[in-house]
mmCIF file of C-alpha atoms in Angstrom:
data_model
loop_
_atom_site.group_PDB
_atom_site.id
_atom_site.type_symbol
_atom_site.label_atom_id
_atom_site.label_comp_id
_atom_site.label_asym_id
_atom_site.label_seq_id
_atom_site.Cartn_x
_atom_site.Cartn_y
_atom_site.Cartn_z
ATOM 1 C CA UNK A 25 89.729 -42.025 20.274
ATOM 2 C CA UNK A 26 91.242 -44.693 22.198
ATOM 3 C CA UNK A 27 90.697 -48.601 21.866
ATOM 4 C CA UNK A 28 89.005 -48.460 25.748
ATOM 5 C CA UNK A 29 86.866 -45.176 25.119
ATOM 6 C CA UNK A 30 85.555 -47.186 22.060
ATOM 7 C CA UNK A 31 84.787 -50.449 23.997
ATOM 8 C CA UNK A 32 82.854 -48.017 26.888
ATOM 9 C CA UNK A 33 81.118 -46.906 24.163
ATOM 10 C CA UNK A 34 80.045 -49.992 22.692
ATOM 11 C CA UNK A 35 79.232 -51.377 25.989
ATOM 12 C CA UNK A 36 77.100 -49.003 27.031
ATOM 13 C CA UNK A 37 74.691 -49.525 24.243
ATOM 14 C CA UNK A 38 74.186 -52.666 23.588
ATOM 15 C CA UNK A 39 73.079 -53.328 27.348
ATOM 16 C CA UNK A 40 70.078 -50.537 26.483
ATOM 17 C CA UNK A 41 66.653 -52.478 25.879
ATOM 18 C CA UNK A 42 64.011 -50.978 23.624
ATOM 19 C CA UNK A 43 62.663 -48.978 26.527
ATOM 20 C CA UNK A 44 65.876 -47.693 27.458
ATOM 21 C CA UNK A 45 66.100 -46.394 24.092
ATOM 22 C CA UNK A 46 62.747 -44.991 23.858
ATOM 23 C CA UNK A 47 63.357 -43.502 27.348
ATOM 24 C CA UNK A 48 65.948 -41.907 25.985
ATOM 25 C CA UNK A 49 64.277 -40.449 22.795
ATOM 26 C CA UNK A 50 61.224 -39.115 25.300
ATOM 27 C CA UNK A 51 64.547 -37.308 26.815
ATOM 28 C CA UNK A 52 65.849 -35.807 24.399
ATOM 29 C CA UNK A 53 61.938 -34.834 23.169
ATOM 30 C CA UNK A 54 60.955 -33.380 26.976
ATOM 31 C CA UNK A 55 64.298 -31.454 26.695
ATOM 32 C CA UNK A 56 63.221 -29.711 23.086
ATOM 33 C CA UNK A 57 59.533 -28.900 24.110
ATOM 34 C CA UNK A 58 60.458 -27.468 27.659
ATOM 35 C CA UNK A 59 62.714 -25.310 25.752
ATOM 36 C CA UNK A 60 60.320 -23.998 23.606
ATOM 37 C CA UNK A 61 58.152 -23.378 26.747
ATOM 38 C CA UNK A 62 61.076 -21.507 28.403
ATOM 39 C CA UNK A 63 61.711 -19.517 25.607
ATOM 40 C CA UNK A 64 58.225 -18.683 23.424
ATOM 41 C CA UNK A 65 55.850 -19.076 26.397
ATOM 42 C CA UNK A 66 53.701 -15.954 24.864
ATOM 43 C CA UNK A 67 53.788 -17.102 21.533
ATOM 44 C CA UNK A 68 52.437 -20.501 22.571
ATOM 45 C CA UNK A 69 49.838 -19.082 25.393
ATOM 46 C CA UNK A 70 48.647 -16.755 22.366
ATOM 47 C CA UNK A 71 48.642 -20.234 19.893
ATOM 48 C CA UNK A 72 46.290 -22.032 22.746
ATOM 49 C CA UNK A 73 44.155 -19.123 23.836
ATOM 50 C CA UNK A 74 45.757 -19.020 26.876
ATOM 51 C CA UNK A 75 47.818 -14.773 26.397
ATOM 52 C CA UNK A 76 48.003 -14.408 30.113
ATOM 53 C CA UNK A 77 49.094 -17.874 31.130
ATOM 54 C CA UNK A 78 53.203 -17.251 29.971
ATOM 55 C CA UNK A 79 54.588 -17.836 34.084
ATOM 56 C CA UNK A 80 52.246 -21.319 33.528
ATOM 57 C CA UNK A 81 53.642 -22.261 30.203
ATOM 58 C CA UNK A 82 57.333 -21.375 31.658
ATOM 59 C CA UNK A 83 56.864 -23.616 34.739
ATOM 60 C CA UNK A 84 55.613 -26.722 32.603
ATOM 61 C CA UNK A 85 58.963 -26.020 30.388
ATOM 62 C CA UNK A 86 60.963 -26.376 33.856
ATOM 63 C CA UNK A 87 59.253 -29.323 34.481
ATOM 64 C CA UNK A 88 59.713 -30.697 31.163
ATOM 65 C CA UNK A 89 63.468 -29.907 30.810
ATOM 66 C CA UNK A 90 63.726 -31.378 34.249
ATOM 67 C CA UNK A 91 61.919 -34.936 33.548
ATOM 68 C CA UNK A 92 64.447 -34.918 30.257
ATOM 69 C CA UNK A 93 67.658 -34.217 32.428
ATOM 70 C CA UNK A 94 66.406 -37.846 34.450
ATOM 71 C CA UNK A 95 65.219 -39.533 31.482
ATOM 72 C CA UNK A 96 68.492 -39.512 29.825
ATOM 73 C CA UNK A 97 70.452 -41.003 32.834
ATOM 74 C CA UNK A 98 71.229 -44.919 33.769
ATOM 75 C CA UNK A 99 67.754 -45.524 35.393
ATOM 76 C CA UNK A 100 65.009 -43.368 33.847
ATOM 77 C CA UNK A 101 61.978 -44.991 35.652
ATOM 78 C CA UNK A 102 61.449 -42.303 37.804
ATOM 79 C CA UNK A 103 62.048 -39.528 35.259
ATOM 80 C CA UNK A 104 59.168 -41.548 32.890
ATOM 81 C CA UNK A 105 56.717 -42.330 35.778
ATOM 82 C CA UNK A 106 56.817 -38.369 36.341
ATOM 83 C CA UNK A 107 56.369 -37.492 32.918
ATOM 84 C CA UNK A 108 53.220 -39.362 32.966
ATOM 85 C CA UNK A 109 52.312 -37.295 36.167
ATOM 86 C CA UNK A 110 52.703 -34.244 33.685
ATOM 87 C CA UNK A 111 50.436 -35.702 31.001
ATOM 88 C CA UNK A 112 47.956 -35.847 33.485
ATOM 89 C CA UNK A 113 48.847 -32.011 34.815
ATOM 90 C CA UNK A 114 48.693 -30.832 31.012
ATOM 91 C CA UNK A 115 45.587 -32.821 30.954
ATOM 92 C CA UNK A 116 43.914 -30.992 33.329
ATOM 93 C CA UNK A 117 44.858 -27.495 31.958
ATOM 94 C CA UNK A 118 43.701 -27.878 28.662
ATOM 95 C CA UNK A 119 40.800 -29.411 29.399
ATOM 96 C CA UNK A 120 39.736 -25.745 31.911
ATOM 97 C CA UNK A 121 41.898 -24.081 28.847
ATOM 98 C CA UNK A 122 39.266 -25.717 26.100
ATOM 99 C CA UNK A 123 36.334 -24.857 28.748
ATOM 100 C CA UNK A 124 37.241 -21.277 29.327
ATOM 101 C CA UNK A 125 38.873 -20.681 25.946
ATOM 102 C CA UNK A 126 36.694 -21.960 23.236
ATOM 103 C CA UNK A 127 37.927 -19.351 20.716
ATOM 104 C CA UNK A 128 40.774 -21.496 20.215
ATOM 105 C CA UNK A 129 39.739 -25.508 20.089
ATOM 106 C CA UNK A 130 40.757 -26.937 16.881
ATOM 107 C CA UNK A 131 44.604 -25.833 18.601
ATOM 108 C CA UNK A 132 43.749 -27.368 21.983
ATOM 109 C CA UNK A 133 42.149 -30.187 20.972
ATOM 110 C CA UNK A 134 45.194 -30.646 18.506
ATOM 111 C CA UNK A 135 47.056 -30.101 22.114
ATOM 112 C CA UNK A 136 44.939 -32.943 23.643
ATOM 113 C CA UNK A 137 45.304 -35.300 21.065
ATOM 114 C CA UNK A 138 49.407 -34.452 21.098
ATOM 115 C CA UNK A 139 49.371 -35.372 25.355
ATOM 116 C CA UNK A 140 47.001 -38.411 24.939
ATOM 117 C CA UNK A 141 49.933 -39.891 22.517
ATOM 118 C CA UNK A 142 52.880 -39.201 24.585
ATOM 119 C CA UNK A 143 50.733 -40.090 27.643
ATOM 120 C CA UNK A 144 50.170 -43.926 25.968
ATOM 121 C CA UNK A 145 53.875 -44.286 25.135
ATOM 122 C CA UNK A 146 54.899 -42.697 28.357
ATOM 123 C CA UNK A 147 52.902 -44.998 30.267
ATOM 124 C CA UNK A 148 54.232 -48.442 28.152
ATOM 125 C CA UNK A 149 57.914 -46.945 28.409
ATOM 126 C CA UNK A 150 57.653 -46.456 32.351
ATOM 127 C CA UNK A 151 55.960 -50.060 32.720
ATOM 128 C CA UNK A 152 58.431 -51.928 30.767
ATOM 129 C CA UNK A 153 61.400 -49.566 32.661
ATOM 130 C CA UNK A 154 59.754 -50.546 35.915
ATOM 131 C CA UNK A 155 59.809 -54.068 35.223
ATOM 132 C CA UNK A 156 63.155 -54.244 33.860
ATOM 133 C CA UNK A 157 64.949 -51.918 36.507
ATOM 134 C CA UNK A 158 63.134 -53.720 39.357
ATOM 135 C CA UNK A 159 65.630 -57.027 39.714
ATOM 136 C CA UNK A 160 68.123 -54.401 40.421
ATOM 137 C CA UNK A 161 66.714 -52.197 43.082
ATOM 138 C CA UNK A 162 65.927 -55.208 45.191
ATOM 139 C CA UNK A 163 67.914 -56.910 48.105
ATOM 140 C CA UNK A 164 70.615 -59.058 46.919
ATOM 141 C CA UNK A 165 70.208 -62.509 47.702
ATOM 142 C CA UNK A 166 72.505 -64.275 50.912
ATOM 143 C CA UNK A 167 74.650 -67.123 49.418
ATOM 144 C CA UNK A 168 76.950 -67.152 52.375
ATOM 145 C CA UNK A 169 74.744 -70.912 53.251
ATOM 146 C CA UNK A 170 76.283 -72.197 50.058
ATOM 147 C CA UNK A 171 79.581 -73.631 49.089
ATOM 148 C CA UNK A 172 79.581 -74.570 45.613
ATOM 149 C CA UNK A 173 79.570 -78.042 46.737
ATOM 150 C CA UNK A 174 76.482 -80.215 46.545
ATOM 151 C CA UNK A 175 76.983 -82.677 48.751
ATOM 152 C CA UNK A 176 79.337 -80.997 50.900
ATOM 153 C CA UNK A 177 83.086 -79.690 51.255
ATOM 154 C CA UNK A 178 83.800 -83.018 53.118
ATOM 155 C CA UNK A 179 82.300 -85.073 50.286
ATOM 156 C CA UNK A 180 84.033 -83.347 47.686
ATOM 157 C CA UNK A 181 87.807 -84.106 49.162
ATOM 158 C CA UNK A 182 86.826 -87.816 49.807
ATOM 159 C CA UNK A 183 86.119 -87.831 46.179
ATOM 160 C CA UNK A 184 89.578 -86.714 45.535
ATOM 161 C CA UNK A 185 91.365 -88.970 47.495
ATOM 162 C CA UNK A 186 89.672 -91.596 46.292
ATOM 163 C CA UNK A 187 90.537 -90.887 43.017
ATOM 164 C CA UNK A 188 94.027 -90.208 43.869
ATOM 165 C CA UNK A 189 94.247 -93.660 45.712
ATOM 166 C CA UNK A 190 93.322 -95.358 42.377
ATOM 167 C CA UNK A 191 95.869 -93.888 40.143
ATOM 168 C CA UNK A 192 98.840 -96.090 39.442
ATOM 169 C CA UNK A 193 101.713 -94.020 40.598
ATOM 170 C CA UNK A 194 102.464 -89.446 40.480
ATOM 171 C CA UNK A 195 100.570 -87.536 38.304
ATOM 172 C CA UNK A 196 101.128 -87.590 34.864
ATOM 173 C CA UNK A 197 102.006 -84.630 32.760
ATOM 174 C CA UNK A 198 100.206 -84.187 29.393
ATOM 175 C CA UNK A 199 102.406 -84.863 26.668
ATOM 176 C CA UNK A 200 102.886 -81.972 24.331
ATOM 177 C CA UNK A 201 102.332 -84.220 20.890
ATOM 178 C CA UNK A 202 98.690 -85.235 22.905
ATOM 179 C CA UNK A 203 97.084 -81.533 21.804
#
């Protein structure tokens, strides 16, 4: 590994803030459980009463893997906020699944109580992601009025002259035994 690959490295994460982080671990999370939707969506229609609902189960693990894929890039706000539009999507389907389905409710209501978690820390991540991403999706600010002067360009060389005027003769070099 190179000396520059190692300071990218380092770089990169220590500008990360807790919710960056977090975002990141919901990632990596959304990306496991929409692959076990993708791959066992019979064993986990059968596991939530729900045999006949596999196409269902498969498109929430698209949607899952999907919200990962955005949560693990520079600026996961988006990816969060539509995680917590899923919450509210598996919300609603196990809440018909518990009505129609009531054969199976200490697993859904296990199911519930899993969603109602991630939904609270997916709603704190996308908050504190929203406020800290928003300085830098807005317009950046005109300085073209200012000069770094304060009192003026004009100002600024009369102060120089004046101070040249009252020097006694050229500039004076440092002398080396002064350091």
């Amino acid at each position: 590994m190179t000396t520059s690959m190692k300071h990218r490295s380092h770089a990169s994460t220590r500008s990360m803030s807790p919710a960056d982080k977090l975002a990141r671990g919901l990632g990596w999370l959304s990306l496991g459980m929409g692959l076990y939707q993708l791959v066992a969506p019979r064993r986990l229609g059968r596991a939530l009463g729900m045999p006949h609902r596999a196409n269902s189960i498969r498109a929430c693990g698209a949607r899952e893997i999907a919200s990962g894929i955005g949560a693990l890039s520079d600026n996961p706000t988006n990816a969060i906020w539509s995680r917590v539009g899923g919450d509210v999507l598996d919300f609603a389907a196990l809440t018909f699944a518990l009505k129609r389905y009531p054969s199976h409710k200490e697993n859904l209501y296990l199911a519930l109580t899993a969603v109602g978690v991630l939904a609270v820390v997916d709603v704190s991540c996308a908050k504190a992601l929203s406020q800290r991403h928003a300085y830098q999706g807005g317009a950046t600010p005109d300085y073209r009025q200012r000069s770094g002067f304060p009192n003026g360009l004009e100002s600024a060389w009369g102060a120089a002259r004046t101070e040249g005027s009252n020097a006694s003769g050229p500039p004076q070099r440092p002398s080396p035994n002064a350091v």
